[in-house]
Amino acid sequence: MGYTDLLSEQLPGKLNEKQLRYIGEINSSGKFLLSLINDLLDMSKIDAGAMELELEDVSIDELINGMVSMMSRQFVKKKIKVKIIIEPELSVVMADLRKCKQILMNLLTNALKFTPKDGRVEICAVSDGDSGVKIEVRDTGIGIAEDKIDKIFSEFYQAENVIDEQLGGTGIGLALTRRLVELHDGKIGVESKLGKGSTFWFTLPLKKLPREKSSEQKEVGKVLKENGVFPTGRRILIVEDNERNLAMTVEMLEVHNHQVVVARNGQEAIEMAKQHKPELILMDIRMPVMDGLEATQRLRAIPEFVNTPIIAMTASTGAEAEKTYLAKGCTAHLAKPIHVKQLYAVLKKYLSVEN
Ligand code: ADP
């Protein structure tokens, strides 16, 4: 997908219209597969008891508004009216933000998918007992037959076969959503009338915490919006043990003529850094011989690398993981799969003239 990114930006050279369309198809099919694989991995991880919650303060109001605005174009396109009703005191709760987004995204995607044109979708959040919240997603869609309602949270179940076939889908969205809610010790359910619509609801039994603002992510977004010249010809060390990822990241860097050196584990990274004195290091975390965090810590102990930007590259995201990287001396974090735009934004931010 990184390569399709490179091609569709026409960085290696100009493409004709048909080629661009094909690349677009490969990219969107790749994205679909990636999200399917991620959903399946998440499900197995939860079933194996290996999925942990990364709790942080989540504003219900920001969560709902954020997800709705992310999907607003699709709702507008289908002429579906969206209404948000949020009880005023529901400010911030402790939850895993990424998983809450996944839960809401799945329910909103279904509401969009199963509600015909000119319909209505309402998202409603109220307090649930002493400490929790209840979030409902109501739609005026096709509804679910009574005899099928019990099964829709099961894996690979699709109730409306004809419509499901037309619209695509895999029948794992709700199975995963249920697991994500239960992981939070919440409950999930649905009330529905065939032909009238459905109301999916879930609860998050969580304690409220004072609001606190912090988001490294927002900063990356800000940089992305600033169009402008990217740094070129700088000395960059990539530390990565996976040959495919390595080759792709090198290609992305060569577009801007960076002088790239590579290392395949933490130990090599330290040697290469001493030898080539990179201006920035892209550091994979999980590697043989010596992992990226250990290598980062050791580099930070060497005076000439105290201020060198070290960007952790991993598939694990979330506030907890990020805190660990930063605590061990990394400057920032790039989520895998690496996207051209995010990589360039990070380079622009940390390879500015002052650095
Ligand atoms: P899929 O990926 O197929 O959408 P889900 O697990 O999300 O899988 O949903 C399972 C099935 O439940 C769907 O195929 C559909 O038949 C039914 N369903 C889910 N949400 C709705 C909804 N809002 N209205 C009507 N039917 C729904």
Short mmCIF file of N, CA, C and O in Angstrom, two decimals, residues 278-329:
data_model
loop_
_atom_site.label_atom_id
_atom_site.label_comp_id
_atom_site.label_asym_id
_atom_site.label_seq_id
_atom_site.Cartn_x
_atom_site.Cartn_y
_atom_site.Cartn_z
N PRO A 278 23.63 10.37 11.57
CA PRO A 278 22.37 10.76 10.92
C PRO A 278 21.74 11.98 11.58
O PRO A 278 21.94 12.22 12.77
N GLU A 279 20.98 12.72 10.75
CA GLU A 279 20.27 13.88 11.29
C GLU A 279 18.92 13.46 11.86
O GLU A 279 18.28 14.21 12.60
N LEU A 280 18.45 12.25 11.44
CA LEU A 280 17.19 11.72 11.96
C LEU A 280 17.24 10.20 11.84
O LEU A 280 17.86 9.66 10.92
N ILE A 281 16.61 9.52 12.81
CA ILE A 281 16.60 8.05 12.79
C ILE A 281 15.16 7.55 12.79
O ILE A 281 14.34 7.99 13.60
N LEU A 282 14.84 6.66 11.84
CA LEU A 282 13.54 6.00 11.85
C LEU A 282 13.77 4.63 12.45
O LEU A 282 14.53 3.81 11.92
N MET A 283 13.14 4.35 13.58
CA MET A 283 13.50 3.18 14.38
C MET A 283 12.32 2.21 14.53
O MET A 283 11.32 2.54 15.17
N ASP A 284 12.46 1.04 13.93
CA ASP A 284 11.49 -0.03 14.19
C ASP A 284 11.68 -0.44 15.66
O ASP A 284 12.77 -0.26 16.21
N ILE A 285 10.65 -0.98 16.29
CA ILE A 285 10.81 -1.34 17.70
C ILE A 285 11.14 -2.82 17.88
O ILE A 285 12.13 -3.19 18.48
N ARG A 286 10.29 -3.68 17.31
CA ARG A 286 10.54 -5.12 17.48
C ARG A 286 11.58 -5.60 16.48
O ARG A 286 11.30 -5.61 15.28
N MET A 287 12.76 -5.97 16.98
CA MET A 287 13.82 -6.44 16.08
C MET A 287 14.66 -7.48 16.82
O MET A 287 14.71 -7.46 18.05
N PRO A 288 15.32 -8.36 16.08
CA PRO A 288 16.19 -9.33 16.74
C PRO A 288 17.46 -8.65 17.26
O PRO A 288 17.70 -7.48 16.96
N VAL A 289 18.24 -9.37 18.00
CA VAL A 289 19.52 -8.93 18.59
C VAL A 289 19.33 -7.84 19.64
O VAL A 289 19.60 -8.02 20.80
N MET A 290 18.85 -6.67 19.18
CA MET A 290 18.55 -5.60 20.15
C MET A 290 17.34 -4.82 19.63
O MET A 290 17.31 -4.43 18.47
N ASP A 291 16.33 -4.66 20.50
CA ASP A 291 15.12 -3.99 20.01
C ASP A 291 15.32 -2.47 19.93
O ASP A 291 16.34 -1.93 20.41
N GLY A 292 14.35 -1.81 19.33
CA GLY A 292 14.49 -0.39 19.05
C GLY A 292 14.50 0.49 20.29
O GLY A 292 15.15 1.54 20.31
N LEU A 293 13.79 0.07 21.33
CA LEU A 293 13.74 0.90 22.53
C LEU A 293 15.08 0.88 23.26
O LEU A 293 15.58 1.90 23.73
N GLU A 294 15.65 -0.33 23.31
CA GLU A 294 16.97 -0.49 23.94
C GLU A 294 18.00 0.36 23.18
O GLU A 294 18.79 1.10 23.77
N ALA A 295 17.95 0.25 21.83
CA ALA A 295 18.90 1.00 21.01
C ALA A 295 18.71 2.50 21.22
O ALA A 295 19.68 3.26 21.33
N THR A 296 17.45 2.94 21.32
CA THR A 296 17.17 4.36 21.54
C THR A 296 17.78 4.82 22.86
O THR A 296 18.45 5.86 22.93
N GLN A 297 17.57 4.00 23.90
CA GLN A 297 18.11 4.38 25.21
C GLN A 297 19.63 4.50 25.16
O GLN A 297 20.22 5.41 25.71
N ARG A 298 20.26 3.53 24.47
CA ARG A 298 21.73 3.57 24.40
C ARG A 298 22.22 4.76 23.59
O ARG A 298 23.23 5.36 23.92
N LEU A 299 21.49 5.07 22.51
CA LEU A 299 21.89 6.23 21.70
C LEU A 299 21.78 7.53 22.51
O LEU A 299 22.64 8.40 22.43
N ARG A 300 20.70 7.61 23.30
CA ARG A 300 20.51 8.82 24.10
C ARG A 300 21.62 9.01 25.13
O ARG A 300 21.86 10.12 25.59
N ALA A 301 22.30 7.91 25.48
CA ALA A 301 23.39 8.02 26.46
C ALA A 301 24.68 8.53 25.81
O ALA A 301 25.65 8.83 26.49
N ILE A 302 24.68 8.59 24.46
CA ILE A 302 25.87 9.09 23.77
C ILE A 302 25.64 10.58 23.48
O ILE A 302 24.64 10.93 22.82
N PRO A 303 26.51 11.46 23.98
CA PRO A 303 26.23 12.90 23.89
C PRO A 303 25.83 13.38 22.50
O PRO A 303 24.91 14.19 22.38
N GLU A 304 26.45 12.87 21.43
CA GLU A 304 26.11 13.44 20.12
C GLU A 304 24.72 13.06 19.62
O GLU A 304 24.22 13.66 18.66
N PHE A 305 24.07 12.08 20.27
CA PHE A 305 22.72 11.70 19.83
C PHE A 305 21.62 12.10 20.82
O PHE A 305 20.50 11.64 20.73
N VAL A 306 21.99 12.96 21.77
CA VAL A 306 21.00 13.36 22.77
C VAL A 306 19.81 14.05 22.12
O VAL A 306 18.66 13.84 22.50
N ASN A 307 20.07 14.85 21.10
CA ASN A 307 18.97 15.61 20.48
C ASN A 307 18.55 15.11 19.11
O ASN A 307 17.70 15.72 18.46
N THR A 308 19.16 14.04 18.63
CA THR A 308 18.80 13.54 17.29
C THR A 308 17.35 13.04 17.31
O THR A 308 16.99 12.24 18.17
N PRO A 309 16.51 13.52 16.38
CA PRO A 309 15.13 12.99 16.37
C PRO A 309 15.13 11.49 16.07
O PRO A 309 15.72 11.05 15.09
N ILE A 310 14.52 10.73 16.97
CA ILE A 310 14.38 9.28 16.75
C ILE A 310 12.88 8.99 16.67
O ILE A 310 12.14 9.23 17.63
N ILE A 311 12.45 8.53 15.51
CA ILE A 311 11.02 8.31 15.29
C ILE A 311 10.73 6.82 15.36
O ILE A 311 11.23 6.06 14.53
N ALA A 312 9.93 6.42 16.34
CA ALA A 312 9.57 5.00 16.47
C ALA A 312 8.57 4.64 15.38
O ALA A 312 7.65 5.41 15.09
N MET A 313 8.78 3.47 14.75
CA MET A 313 7.83 3.02 13.72
C MET A 313 7.26 1.68 14.18
O MET A 313 7.99 0.69 14.22
N THR A 314 5.97 1.65 14.52
CA THR A 314 5.38 0.38 14.95
C THR A 314 3.92 0.31 14.58
O THR A 314 3.29 1.33 14.31
N ALA A 315 3.42 -0.92 14.64
CA ALA A 315 1.99 -1.12 14.38
C ALA A 315 1.19 -0.85 15.64
O ALA A 315 -0.01 -0.63 15.58
N SER A 316 1.85 -0.88 16.81
CA SER A 316 1.07 -0.65 18.03
C SER A 316 0.88 0.84 18.23
O SER A 316 1.83 1.60 18.25
N THR A 317 -0.40 1.22 18.34
CA THR A 317 -0.69 2.63 18.55
C THR A 317 -1.39 2.78 19.90
O THR A 317 -1.50 1.81 20.64
N GLY A 318 -1.83 3.94 20.19
CA GLY A 318 -2.54 4.16 21.45
C GLY A 318 -1.66 4.92 22.41
O GLY A 318 -0.44 4.93 22.30
N ALA A 319 -2.35 5.56 23.35
CA ALA A 319 -1.65 6.48 24.26
C ALA A 319 -0.59 5.77 25.09
O ALA A 319 0.50 6.28 25.29
N GLU A 320 -0.91 4.52 25.58
CA GLU A 320 0.04 3.81 26.44
C GLU A 320 1.33 3.50 25.70
O GLU A 320 2.43 3.75 26.19
N ALA A 321 1.16 2.89 24.49
CA ALA A 321 2.33 2.51 23.70
C ALA A 321 3.16 3.76 23.43
O ALA A 321 4.39 3.75 23.60
N GLU A 322 2.48 4.84 23.06
CA GLU A 322 3.19 6.05 22.74
C GLU A 322 3.96 6.61 23.92
O GLU A 322 5.11 7.04 23.78
N LYS A 323 3.33 6.54 25.09
CA LYS A 323 3.99 7.02 26.30
C LYS A 323 5.29 6.25 26.53
O LYS A 323 6.30 6.82 26.90
N THR A 324 5.23 4.91 26.30
CA THR A 324 6.43 4.09 26.49
C THR A 324 7.54 4.53 25.55
O THR A 324 8.68 4.69 25.97
N TYR A 325 7.18 4.74 24.26
CA TYR A 325 8.23 5.14 23.31
C TYR A 325 8.87 6.46 23.73
O TYR A 325 10.08 6.62 23.70
N LEU A 326 8.02 7.39 24.12
CA LEU A 326 8.54 8.71 24.48
C LEU A 326 9.39 8.63 25.75
O LEU A 326 10.46 9.22 25.83
N ALA A 327 8.92 7.81 26.71
CA ALA A 327 9.67 7.66 27.96
C ALA A 327 11.05 7.06 27.71
O ALA A 327 11.99 7.36 28.42
N LYS A 328 11.15 6.21 26.71
CA LYS A 328 12.45 5.57 26.43
C LYS A 328 13.33 6.44 25.55
O LYS A 328 14.40 6.01 25.11
N GLY A 329 12.85 7.62 25.20
CA GLY A 329 13.72 8.55 24.48
C GLY A 329 13.34 8.81 23.03
O GLY A 329 14.00 9.60 22.36
#
